Short mmCIF file of C-alpha atoms in Angstrom, two decimals:
data_model
loop_
_atom_site.label_atom_id
_atom_site.label_comp_id
_atom_site.label_asym_id
_atom_site.label_seq_id
_atom_site.Cartn_x
_atom_site.Cartn_y
_atom_site.Cartn_z
CA MET A 56 -14.03 24.77 -1.79
CA SER A 57 -11.54 27.54 -2.63
CA ASP A 58 -9.79 27.17 0.66
CA GLN A 59 -9.23 23.39 0.23
CA LYS A 60 -5.51 22.48 0.51
CA LYS A 61 -4.05 21.06 -2.69
CA TYR A 62 -1.75 18.07 -3.15
CA VAL A 63 0.19 16.40 -5.93
CA GLU A 64 0.58 12.67 -5.85
CA LEU A 65 3.41 10.79 -7.54
CA PHE A 66 3.33 7.01 -8.05
CA ALA A 67 -0.40 7.32 -7.79
CA GLY A 68 -1.29 3.73 -8.75
CA CYS A 69 -4.95 3.03 -9.09
CA GLY A 70 -5.94 5.82 -6.70
CA GLY A 71 -6.10 4.34 -3.12
CA LEU A 72 -4.16 7.17 -1.48
CA SER A 73 -5.90 9.88 -3.60
CA LEU A 74 -9.34 8.53 -2.58
CA GLY A 75 -8.28 8.70 1.07
CA LEU A 76 -6.82 12.25 0.77
CA GLU A 77 -9.85 13.51 -1.19
CA SER A 78 -12.28 12.08 1.46
CA SER A 79 -10.35 13.83 4.29
CA GLY A 80 -10.64 17.27 2.52
CA TRP A 81 -7.70 17.57 0.19
CA LYS A 82 -8.04 18.63 -3.45
CA LEU A 83 -6.08 16.97 -6.27
CA GLU A 84 -3.90 19.26 -8.46
CA LEU A 85 -2.02 16.60 -10.37
CA ALA A 86 -1.17 12.93 -10.19
CA ASN A 87 1.44 10.84 -11.97
CA GLU A 88 1.49 7.10 -12.67
CA LEU A 89 3.72 5.07 -14.76
CA SER A 90 1.35 2.20 -15.75
CA PRO A 91 -1.35 2.87 -18.28
CA MET A 92 -3.42 0.01 -16.66
CA ALA A 93 -3.35 1.55 -13.21
CA ALA A 94 -3.95 5.01 -14.72
CA GLU A 95 -7.08 3.72 -16.36
CA THR A 96 -8.50 2.81 -13.04
CA PHE A 97 -7.38 6.07 -11.45
CA ALA A 98 -8.87 8.21 -14.24
CA TYR A 99 -12.17 6.23 -14.19
CA ASN A 100 -12.79 6.53 -10.50
CA ILE A 101 -11.05 9.73 -9.40
CA LEU A 102 -11.42 11.84 -12.58
CA GLY A 103 -14.60 10.29 -14.04
CA GLU A 104 -12.83 9.72 -17.40
CA ASN A 105 -12.89 6.56 -19.60
CA LEU A 106 -9.46 5.86 -20.93
CA LYS A 107 -10.09 2.57 -22.52
CA GLY A 108 -7.95 2.41 -25.58
CA GLY A 109 -5.42 4.89 -24.29
CA GLU A 110 -6.30 7.80 -26.48
CA TYR A 111 -6.48 11.19 -24.77
CA ASN A 112 -7.87 14.16 -26.62
CA SER A 113 -7.21 17.85 -25.94
CA ASP A 114 -10.26 18.11 -23.66
CA SER A 115 -9.02 15.15 -21.58
CA LYS A 116 -7.79 15.65 -17.97
CA VAL A 117 -5.10 13.05 -18.78
CA SER A 118 -1.88 13.45 -20.71
CA TYR A 119 1.28 11.43 -21.54
CA VAL A 120 4.62 12.47 -20.11
CA GLU A 121 5.96 12.94 -23.67
CA ASN A 122 3.35 15.57 -24.34
CA ILE A 123 4.64 17.87 -21.64
CA LYS A 124 7.41 19.01 -23.92
CA SER A 125 5.06 20.72 -26.29
CA ILE A 126 1.76 21.13 -24.35
CA ASP A 127 0.03 24.46 -24.39
CA VAL A 128 0.19 26.26 -20.99
CA LYS A 129 -3.67 26.75 -21.03
CA ASP A 130 -4.24 22.99 -21.71
CA TRP A 131 -1.65 22.06 -19.11
CA LYS A 132 -3.65 23.70 -16.31
CA ASN A 133 -6.61 21.31 -17.12
CA LYS A 134 -4.52 18.23 -16.77
CA GLN A 135 -4.82 16.23 -13.56
CA LEU A 136 -3.10 12.93 -14.41
CA VAL A 137 0.14 12.53 -16.31
CA VAL A 138 0.83 8.88 -17.47
CA GLY A 139 4.49 7.88 -17.86
CA ASP A 140 7.89 7.82 -16.16
CA VAL A 141 8.20 10.27 -13.24
CA VAL A 142 11.93 10.84 -14.10
CA LYS A 143 10.94 12.07 -17.53
CA LEU A 144 8.13 14.17 -16.01
CA VAL A 145 10.61 15.92 -13.79
CA GLU A 146 13.06 16.46 -16.75
CA ASN A 147 10.31 17.84 -18.96
CA LEU A 148 8.97 20.13 -16.32
CA LYS A 149 12.47 21.50 -15.59
CA SER A 150 12.81 22.33 -19.30
CA ARG A 151 9.56 24.34 -19.17
CA PRO A 152 9.63 26.68 -16.08
CA GLU A 153 6.30 28.18 -17.23
CA LEU A 154 4.57 25.00 -16.44
CA LEU A 155 5.61 25.08 -12.78
CA GLU A 156 3.46 28.17 -12.13
CA ARG A 157 0.42 25.90 -11.27
CA PHE A 158 2.32 24.42 -8.36
CA LYS A 159 2.70 27.65 -6.40
CA GLY A 160 1.06 27.23 -3.05
CA ILE A 161 0.86 23.37 -3.08
CA ASP A 162 0.56 22.12 0.44
CA LEU A 163 1.40 18.42 0.11
CA ILE A 164 3.23 16.00 -2.20
CA SER A 165 2.47 12.39 -1.54
CA GLY A 166 3.68 9.09 -2.97
CA GLY A 167 5.41 5.76 -2.39
CA PRO A 168 8.57 5.36 -4.51
CA PRO A 169 10.71 2.25 -4.35
CA CYS A 170 13.50 3.33 -2.06
CA GLN A 171 16.26 0.89 -2.76
CA GLY A 172 17.97 3.69 -4.77
CA PHE A 173 18.82 5.80 -1.68
CA SER A 174 22.47 5.31 -0.82
CA MET A 175 24.92 6.73 1.63
CA ALA A 176 26.87 8.31 -1.28
CA GLY A 177 24.04 10.85 -1.86
CA ARG A 178 22.69 11.50 -5.23
CA ARG A 179 24.87 9.29 -7.57
CA THR A 180 25.46 10.03 -11.20
CA GLU A 181 25.60 6.38 -12.15
CA ARG A 182 22.24 4.91 -11.28
CA ASP A 183 20.12 2.18 -12.73
CA PRO A 184 16.54 3.21 -13.74
CA LYS A 185 14.90 2.03 -10.45
CA ASN A 186 17.48 4.05 -8.44
CA LYS A 187 16.32 7.18 -10.16
CA LEU A 188 12.84 7.01 -8.89
CA PRO A 189 13.17 8.15 -5.38
CA TYR A 190 15.53 11.00 -6.40
CA ALA A 191 12.94 12.07 -8.94
CA PHE A 192 10.52 12.36 -6.02
CA VAL A 193 13.10 14.48 -4.16
CA ASP A 194 13.71 16.60 -7.18
CA PHE A 195 9.99 17.19 -7.64
CA VAL A 196 9.60 18.20 -4.00
CA GLU A 197 12.60 20.58 -4.25
CA PHE A 198 11.34 22.69 -7.03
CA VAL A 199 7.65 22.64 -6.05
CA GLN A 200 8.40 23.33 -2.35
CA PRO A 201 5.12 22.13 -0.68
CA LYS A 202 4.63 22.64 2.96
CA ALA A 203 4.59 18.89 3.63
CA VAL A 204 5.50 15.45 2.13
CA ILE A 205 4.11 12.09 2.79
CA LEU A 206 6.19 9.17 1.73
CA GLU A 207 4.71 5.63 2.25
CA ASN A 208 6.71 2.38 1.89
CA VAL A 209 7.04 -1.22 3.00
CA GLU A 210 8.32 -2.26 6.39
CA GLY A 211 11.42 -3.73 4.75
CA ILE A 212 12.79 -0.18 4.35
CA LEU A 213 13.78 -0.40 8.06
CA ARG A 214 16.19 -3.32 7.45
CA GLN A 215 19.79 -2.60 6.94
CA PHE A 216 21.81 -4.14 4.14
CA SER A 217 25.56 -4.36 3.38
CA LYS A 218 27.05 -2.75 0.29
CA ASP A 219 30.52 -1.53 -0.78
CA GLY A 220 31.96 -2.59 2.60
CA GLY A 221 29.50 -0.77 4.84
CA THR A 222 25.97 -1.02 6.02
CA LYS A 223 23.05 1.06 4.66
CA LEU A 224 19.69 1.92 6.21
CA PRO A 225 17.29 2.73 3.40
CA TRP A 226 14.80 4.59 5.69
CA LEU A 227 17.65 6.90 6.96
CA GLU A 228 18.73 7.60 3.36
CA VAL A 229 15.14 8.70 2.65
CA ALA A 230 15.21 10.95 5.66
CA LYS A 231 18.64 12.42 4.73
CA ALA A 232 17.66 13.09 1.11
CA PHE A 233 14.58 15.16 2.27
CA ALA A 234 16.46 16.90 5.11
CA ALA A 235 19.07 17.95 2.54
CA ILE A 236 16.44 19.93 0.62
CA GLY A 237 15.00 21.46 3.76
CA TYR A 238 12.33 19.14 5.10
CA ALA A 239 12.27 18.01 8.69
CA PRO A 240 11.69 14.11 8.51
CA LEU A 241 9.53 12.32 11.05
CA CYS A 242 9.78 8.58 10.30
CA PHE A 243 7.75 5.90 11.99
CA LEU A 244 5.97 2.53 11.47
CA LEU A 245 2.25 2.08 11.42
CA ASN A 246 0.01 -0.94 10.80
CA ALA A 247 -3.12 -0.65 8.55
CA ARG A 248 -5.16 -2.76 10.95
CA GLN A 249 -5.10 0.07 13.46
CA PHE A 250 -7.11 2.24 11.10
CA GLY A 251 -10.22 -0.03 10.66
CA ILE A 252 -8.54 -1.97 7.81
CA PRO A 253 -9.00 -5.82 8.03
CA GLN A 254 -5.37 -6.44 7.17
CA ASN A 255 -2.11 -6.89 9.00
CA ARG A 256 -0.06 -4.41 6.80
CA PRO A 257 2.88 -2.70 8.46
CA ARG A 258 3.87 0.50 6.63
CA PHE A 259 6.75 2.94 6.89
CA ILE A 260 5.55 6.51 6.82
CA MET A 261 7.78 9.59 6.59
CA LEU A 262 6.22 13.05 7.13
CA GLY A 263 8.47 15.80 5.85
CA LEU A 264 7.73 19.27 7.05
CA LYS A 265 9.25 22.34 5.48
CA LYS A 266 11.74 23.76 7.91
CA SER A 267 10.18 27.32 7.71
CA LEU A 268 7.16 25.77 9.56
CA LYS A 269 9.27 25.05 12.76
CA SER A 270 8.30 28.01 15.00
CA LYS A 271 4.69 27.73 14.01
CA ILE A 272 4.49 24.06 14.94
CA ILE A 273 6.63 24.17 18.10
CA LYS A 274 4.76 27.13 19.54
CA LYS A 275 1.53 25.14 19.40
CA LEU A 276 2.96 22.47 21.71
CA LYS A 277 2.76 24.25 24.88
CA SER A 278 1.51 21.85 27.59
CA ARG A 279 3.72 19.59 29.73
CA GLN A 280 1.84 16.66 28.20
CA GLN A 281 3.25 17.69 24.75
CA ASP A 282 6.88 18.01 25.84
CA GLU A 283 7.84 14.57 24.45
CA ILE A 284 6.07 15.29 21.08
CA LYS A 285 7.89 18.66 20.97
CA LYS A 286 11.27 16.88 21.35
CA ILE A 287 10.56 14.58 18.40
CA PHE A 288 9.51 17.57 16.18
CA GLN A 289 12.66 19.61 17.40
CA HIS A 290 14.98 16.74 16.56
CA ALA A 291 13.63 16.48 13.07
CA PHE A 292 13.79 20.29 12.46
CA GLU A 293 17.33 20.52 13.92
CA PHE A 294 18.44 17.80 11.52
CA ALA A 295 17.01 19.58 8.48
CA GLU A 296 18.74 22.83 9.54
CA LYS A 297 22.28 21.32 9.26
CA ASP A 298 24.27 21.87 6.16
CA THR A 299 23.86 19.46 3.35
CA SER A 300 27.32 17.82 3.69
CA PHE A 301 26.65 16.97 7.28
CA ILE A 302 23.29 15.52 6.44
CA MET A 303 24.55 13.24 3.66
CA LYS A 304 27.45 11.98 5.81
CA TYR A 305 25.35 11.47 8.92
CA SER A 306 25.47 7.84 10.15
CA GLY A 307 23.02 8.09 13.10
CA LYS A 308 25.69 7.93 15.75
CA ASP A 309 26.02 11.55 16.75
CA PRO A 310 24.27 11.93 20.14
CA ALA A 311 24.02 15.76 19.82
CA ILE A 312 21.67 15.53 16.77
CA HIS A 313 19.70 12.47 15.95
CA ILE A 314 16.67 11.25 14.07
CA ASP A 315 15.48 7.74 14.41
CA VAL A 316 12.52 5.66 13.55
CA ILE A 317 10.13 5.96 16.37
CA ASN A 318 10.36 2.64 18.13
CA PRO A 319 8.41 0.20 15.97
CA ARG A 320 6.59 -1.00 19.03
CA PHE A 321 4.74 2.29 19.08
CA ALA A 322 2.80 0.68 16.11
CA GLU A 323 1.41 -1.51 18.85
CA MET A 324 0.67 1.17 21.32
CA ARG A 325 -2.96 0.41 21.65
CA ASN A 326 -2.02 -3.11 22.82
CA LEU A 327 0.79 -1.93 25.01
CA ASN A 328 -1.25 0.64 26.87
CA ALA A 329 1.33 3.22 26.04
CA SER A 330 0.97 6.92 26.87
CA GLU A 331 -2.00 8.56 25.34
CA ILE A 332 0.02 11.70 24.46
CA PHE A 333 1.16 10.07 21.19
CA LEU A 334 -2.37 9.14 20.09
CA ASN A 335 -5.45 10.96 18.88
CA GLU A 336 -3.48 12.71 16.14
CA ASN A 337 -0.98 14.37 18.52
CA LEU A 338 1.94 12.56 16.87
CA PHE A 339 0.30 9.68 14.93
CA PRO A 340 -2.87 9.65 13.07
CA GLU A 341 -5.89 8.69 15.25
CA PHE A 342 -6.06 4.84 15.90
CA ILE A 343 -9.37 3.04 15.66
CA GLU A 344 -10.09 0.89 18.76
CA GLU A 345 -12.19 -1.86 16.95
CA GLU A 346 -10.22 -4.33 14.95
CA ILE A 347 -11.93 -5.68 11.86
CA SER A 348 -11.56 -9.40 10.91
CA VAL A 349 -11.48 -10.60 7.32
CA GLY A 350 -14.70 -12.47 7.89
CA GLU A 351 -16.37 -9.20 8.86
CA ALA A 352 -15.04 -7.68 5.73
CA ILE A 353 -15.96 -10.23 2.97
CA ASP A 354 -18.12 -13.02 4.43
CA ASP A 355 -21.37 -11.53 2.85
CA LEU A 356 -19.85 -11.67 -0.63
CA ALA A 357 -20.03 -15.48 -0.62
CA LYS A 358 -23.80 -15.27 -0.48
CA TYR A 359 -24.18 -13.53 -3.84
CA GLY A 360 -22.44 -15.62 -6.47
CA TYR A 361 -19.74 -14.78 -8.81
CA PHE A 362 -20.92 -15.39 -12.28
CA LYS A 363 -21.66 -12.96 -15.07
CA ILE A 364 -24.58 -13.27 -17.46
CA LYS A 365 -23.46 -12.11 -20.80
CA SER A 366 -25.65 -10.82 -23.66
CA SER A 367 -24.44 -9.43 -26.98
CA GLU A 368 -24.08 -5.95 -25.58
CA THR A 369 -24.38 -5.89 -21.84
CA THR A 370 -23.07 -7.57 -18.78
CA VAL A 371 -25.57 -8.15 -15.95
CA ARG A 372 -24.30 -8.76 -12.41
CA LYS A 373 -26.22 -10.02 -9.43
CA PRO A 374 -27.00 -7.05 -7.03
CA ILE A 375 -25.53 -7.01 -3.48
CA SER A 376 -26.64 -5.18 -0.38
CA GLY A 377 -23.33 -5.30 1.49
CA ASN A 378 -22.53 -5.38 5.14
CA LYS A 379 -21.80 -2.97 7.91
CA TYR A 380 -18.19 -2.64 6.98
CA SER A 381 -18.71 -2.24 3.21
CA GLN A 382 -21.55 0.22 3.85
CA SER A 383 -19.21 2.32 6.01
CA LEU A 384 -16.74 2.39 3.11
CA SER A 385 -19.42 3.37 0.68
CA ASP A 386 -20.68 6.14 2.88
CA LYS A 387 -17.10 7.61 3.29
CA PHE A 388 -15.79 7.23 -0.23
CA THR A 389 -18.61 6.99 -2.78
CA PRO A 390 -19.18 10.84 -2.74
CA ILE A 391 -15.51 11.17 -3.97
CA LEU A 392 -16.00 8.88 -6.94
CA ASN A 393 -16.64 10.67 -10.23
CA HIS A 394 -17.56 7.69 -12.49
CA PRO A 395 -21.29 7.09 -13.35
CA LEU A 396 -22.58 4.69 -10.68
CA ASP A 397 -25.13 2.23 -11.96
CA HIS A 398 -26.19 0.23 -8.86
CA THR A 399 -28.41 -2.01 -11.03
CA LEU A 400 -25.28 -3.77 -12.22
CA GLY A 401 -24.39 -4.76 -8.67
CA LEU A 402 -20.72 -5.90 -8.00
CA HIS A 403 -17.80 -5.24 -10.32
CA ASN A 404 -14.53 -7.26 -10.27
CA HIS A 405 -15.97 -10.29 -8.52
CA GLU A 406 -15.32 -12.98 -11.04
CA LEU A 407 -13.85 -16.39 -9.98
CA ARG A 408 -10.64 -17.73 -11.47
CA ASN A 409 -10.47 -21.25 -12.77
CA HIS A 410 -8.37 -23.64 -10.63
CA SER A 411 -7.08 -26.99 -11.50
CA ALA A 412 -7.72 -29.94 -9.25
CA LYS A 413 -4.05 -29.74 -8.06
CA VAL A 414 -4.45 -26.10 -7.04
CA GLN A 415 -7.81 -26.81 -5.25
CA ASN A 416 -6.17 -29.66 -3.38
CA ARG A 417 -3.29 -27.50 -2.34
CA PHE A 418 -5.77 -24.86 -1.05
CA ILE A 419 -7.68 -27.52 0.95
CA PHE A 420 -4.25 -28.55 2.39
CA LEU A 421 -3.46 -24.96 3.37
CA GLN A 422 -6.91 -24.64 4.97
CA GLU A 423 -6.27 -27.72 7.10
CA ILE A 424 -2.74 -26.54 8.07
CA ARG A 425 -4.33 -23.30 9.36
CA LYS A 426 -6.46 -25.28 11.75
CA ILE A 427 -3.50 -27.05 13.45
CA LYS A 428 -2.95 -25.51 16.87
CA ASN A 429 0.56 -26.98 17.40
CA ASN A 430 2.86 -24.40 15.93
CA GLU A 431 5.74 -26.83 15.62
CA ILE A 432 3.71 -29.26 13.43
CA ARG A 433 2.20 -26.49 11.43
CA ASN A 434 5.69 -25.01 10.69
CA CYS A 435 7.04 -28.38 9.66
CA LEU A 436 4.06 -28.84 7.19
CA GLU A 437 4.73 -25.41 5.77
CA LYS A 438 8.39 -26.50 5.34
CA CYS A 439 7.27 -29.65 3.51
CA LEU A 440 5.04 -27.62 1.18
CA ARG A 441 8.08 -25.43 0.34
CA GLY A 442 10.12 -28.57 -0.45
CA LYS A 443 12.39 -28.27 2.64
CA GLU A 444 13.67 -31.20 4.59
CA VAL A 445 12.07 -32.14 7.89
CA GLU A 446 13.33 -34.61 10.41
CA ASP A 447 11.77 -38.06 10.60
CA LYS A 448 10.58 -37.67 14.06
CA TYR A 449 8.43 -34.74 13.04
CA LEU A 450 7.14 -36.66 9.96
CA GLU A 451 5.69 -39.36 12.34
CA ARG A 452 3.88 -36.74 14.28
CA ILE A 453 2.64 -35.03 11.00
CA ARG A 454 1.30 -38.30 9.81
CA ALA A 455 -0.65 -38.86 12.97
CA THR A 456 -2.11 -35.38 12.80
CA LEU A 457 -3.16 -35.48 9.14
CA SER A 458 -4.65 -38.97 9.40
CA ASN A 459 -7.45 -37.51 11.40
CA LYS A 460 -8.46 -35.04 8.76
CA PRO A 461 -11.18 -36.43 6.46
CA ARG A 462 -10.87 -33.57 3.98
CA LEU A 463 -7.33 -34.75 3.06
CA ASP A 464 -8.38 -38.27 2.17
CA GLY A 465 -7.28 -38.88 -1.41
CA ILE A 466 -4.95 -35.85 -1.29
CA ILE A 467 -2.44 -36.80 1.37
CA ASN A 468 -1.11 -40.24 1.91
CA THR A 469 -0.19 -40.83 5.48
CA ASN A 470 0.83 -44.59 5.23
CA SER A 471 4.51 -43.90 5.43
CA ASN A 472 6.95 -41.00 5.56
CA SER A 473 7.88 -41.29 1.89
CA GLN A 474 4.29 -41.50 0.72
CA LEU A 475 3.52 -38.46 2.86
CA LEU A 476 6.27 -36.38 1.30
CA ASP A 477 5.46 -37.67 -2.22
CA SER A 478 1.71 -36.67 -1.86
CA ILE A 479 2.74 -33.24 -0.57
CA GLU A 480 5.13 -32.88 -3.45
CA ASN A 481 2.32 -33.62 -5.86
CA ILE A 482 0.43 -30.53 -4.71
CA ARG A 483 3.43 -28.14 -4.33
CA SER A 484 3.92 -24.82 -5.95
CA LYS A 485 7.03 -22.92 -6.74
CA LYS A 486 5.60 -20.14 -4.56
CA HIS A 487 6.87 -19.77 -0.98
CA SER A 488 4.44 -17.50 0.66
CA GLN A 489 1.01 -19.27 0.12
CA ARG A 490 -1.31 -19.37 3.07
CA ALA A 491 -5.01 -19.70 3.99
CA MET A 492 -6.68 -16.84 5.79
CA ALA A 493 -8.27 -17.13 9.28
CA LYS A 494 -11.83 -15.78 9.26
CA ASN A 495 -11.62 -14.24 12.73
CA LEU A 496 -8.39 -12.42 12.21
CA PRO A 497 -7.24 -9.51 9.94
CA ALA A 498 -5.86 -10.76 6.65
CA PRO A 499 -2.17 -11.12 6.06
CA ALA A 500 -0.44 -8.36 4.13
CA GLN A 501 -2.17 -7.98 0.82
CA LEU A 502 -0.05 -9.43 -2.03
CA THR A 503 -0.08 -8.52 -5.75
CA ILE A 504 -0.24 -12.12 -6.96
CA PRO A 505 -3.64 -13.74 -6.28
CA ASP A 506 -2.40 -17.29 -5.82
CA ASP A 507 -0.67 -16.25 -2.66
CA ILE A 508 -3.78 -16.17 -0.49
CA CYS A 509 -6.47 -18.80 0.00
CA HIS A 510 -10.05 -18.14 1.08
CA TYR A 511 -10.85 -19.33 4.58
CA SER A 512 -14.17 -21.07 3.58
CA GLU A 513 -14.05 -24.88 3.36
CA LYS A 514 -16.78 -24.62 0.66
CA GLN A 515 -14.51 -22.41 -1.39
CA PRO A 516 -10.86 -23.60 -1.64
CA ARG A 517 -9.86 -20.82 -3.97
CA THR A 518 -8.01 -17.47 -4.35
CA LEU A 519 -9.81 -14.32 -3.56
CA THR A 520 -11.67 -12.30 -6.15
CA VAL A 521 -10.44 -8.78 -6.98
CA ARG A 522 -13.42 -7.43 -5.20
CA GLU A 523 -12.72 -9.42 -2.01
CA MET A 524 -9.03 -8.19 -2.08
CA ALA A 525 -10.38 -4.64 -2.57
CA ARG A 526 -12.65 -4.97 0.47
CA ILE A 527 -9.70 -6.05 2.46
CA GLN A 528 -7.79 -2.96 1.29
CA SER A 529 -10.81 -0.73 2.29
CA PHE A 530 -12.00 0.11 -1.22
CA PRO A 531 -15.70 0.77 -1.47
CA ASP A 532 -17.66 -1.69 -3.77
CA GLU A 533 -18.44 1.20 -6.13
CA PHE A 534 -14.72 1.59 -6.98
CA VAL A 535 -14.25 -0.15 -10.37
CA PHE A 536 -10.91 -1.67 -11.24
CA ARG A 537 -10.12 -1.48 -14.96
CA ALA A 538 -7.83 -3.23 -17.46
CA LYS A 539 -7.22 -7.01 -17.45
CA MET A 540 -7.77 -9.05 -14.34
CA THR A 541 -4.31 -10.81 -13.97
CA THR A 542 -1.16 -11.53 -15.89
CA GLY A 543 1.76 -13.86 -15.79
CA GLY A 544 5.26 -14.73 -17.05
CA LYS A 545 7.39 -11.83 -18.43
CA ASN A 546 4.36 -9.60 -18.63
CA ARG A 547 4.59 -9.19 -14.88
CA ARG A 548 7.65 -6.94 -15.46
CA PHE A 549 5.49 -4.19 -16.96
CA GLU A 550 1.73 -4.96 -16.70
CA VAL A 551 -0.20 -3.85 -13.73
CA PRO A 552 -3.52 -5.81 -13.87
CA GLN A 553 -6.46 -5.48 -11.39
CA TYR A 554 -4.97 -7.81 -8.68
CA THR A 555 -1.69 -5.93 -8.75
CA GLN A 556 -3.36 -2.61 -8.65
CA VAL A 557 -5.29 -3.64 -5.50
CA GLY A 558 -2.26 -5.16 -3.81
CA ASN A 559 0.01 -2.22 -4.56
CA ALA A 560 -2.44 0.43 -3.43
CA VAL A 561 -2.32 2.49 -0.20
CA PRO A 562 -5.50 1.51 1.58
CA PRO A 563 -8.04 4.40 1.27
CA LEU A 564 -8.80 4.30 5.07
CA LEU A 565 -5.09 4.77 5.75
CA GLY A 566 -4.97 7.59 3.26
CA ASN A 567 -7.94 9.19 4.92
CA ALA A 568 -6.30 9.06 8.44
CA LEU A 569 -3.02 10.46 6.98
CA GLY A 570 -4.80 13.23 5.23
CA LYS A 571 -6.73 14.35 8.32
CA TRP A 572 -3.55 14.14 10.32
CA VAL A 573 -1.46 16.32 7.94
CA LEU A 574 -4.27 18.86 7.77
CA LYS A 575 -4.37 19.20 11.51
CA ILE A 576 -0.55 19.75 11.74
CA LEU A 577 -0.60 22.33 8.94
CA GLU A 578 -3.63 24.20 10.36
#
């Protein structure tokens, strides 16, 4: 549709946010992703292009950042994905103003840069490479001048830290940086599980609105019921209207002009029975009443097997019919996918990893810990598994608890405190965040390393497959993850395999809700 609003996505990853935005009515103008592995997945699903081997010809919708220096303007208009460092992308675009013409009238720039680089000193000249990323995002927004910006990040951005004799609030530095270039920042915390996603995943969201939109938006908020919402928008616009020196020095203590993260408890509004004026897309995207458990999301996958039958040329997968949850994802997102769908192949990305006996025993132990109702005992067992000391009085109680668990026979020795600790030591891992999922609850926050999460089924003491993690992240089964499945060691510094692609992604259902919400505000 010619009247579709256009967006640019930076830090695009494998395409979770783009899939959500496209399904809510947005049209992609350009995306940028650093990792060739994640870009391969993005291009295959969103653009319908096979990048295997990494060679892009002149007809491709994909280009490298380095090519921007010499690319023909006509060819540039056809590119929809640029692979490489966003800092170099911004530098190369600045050196060629004629390439910026295609961004006129862009409505939205979205992305999730690492935000450790924001500091109270403003834009520093001496920055390490990571610190440049959020400022490259700001620079890109500044010269494209979209109507709105969506920045997504982890909950940890709300935590203050000490540096150079003072305290810093990363979220506030994000807000200040965008306010300084003329964008009113609305900052808040949402949880993915309130958008029909079977995962407890708190996310920081900043919506930046171009300050020229102030009168248009405020005028629409006319009813008494909307007064509180109007105040929040007004505070954000007033802050963006201050001069840059005030914004960059602002510490959050001036009562006359303030911005603040909306109380994080608002992320729990449905449970707190808070006022409905904030819901139904008035201030937040619309929440979904029904909470989805991990069992509802992936339980059907266990019925269909995980093996692949290989011949000399083809890979045949067992077909799958899906469940209510997966079917709803397919209905919403499959029309957006551009790769050739061959349903006769069944599931992709559903291969099991090989676990040693030690790892399987540890997963059995984690599953049994999950069943213990006494929080004190369960916490002590988790400490033991992390190698931390536990008082003898608790060890006696632990031994009594574990001695009644037949699945742990031959794994955990409960004859004495020392034997208990030795047997736990034998199945320990260096990891500190491992846990087993509970079937009847949303999954814990999706992590990028597969060994961090254990399946809930006693018949399957194992990590999740890529497909199971993708279901939990609200990707449809038809979305195909490309590149290698996992990696390790030093390769983790630069490789982004399938598991990491899934774990890093913005859940498409959350992207869909954000997309509809921003459209409503702009329209």
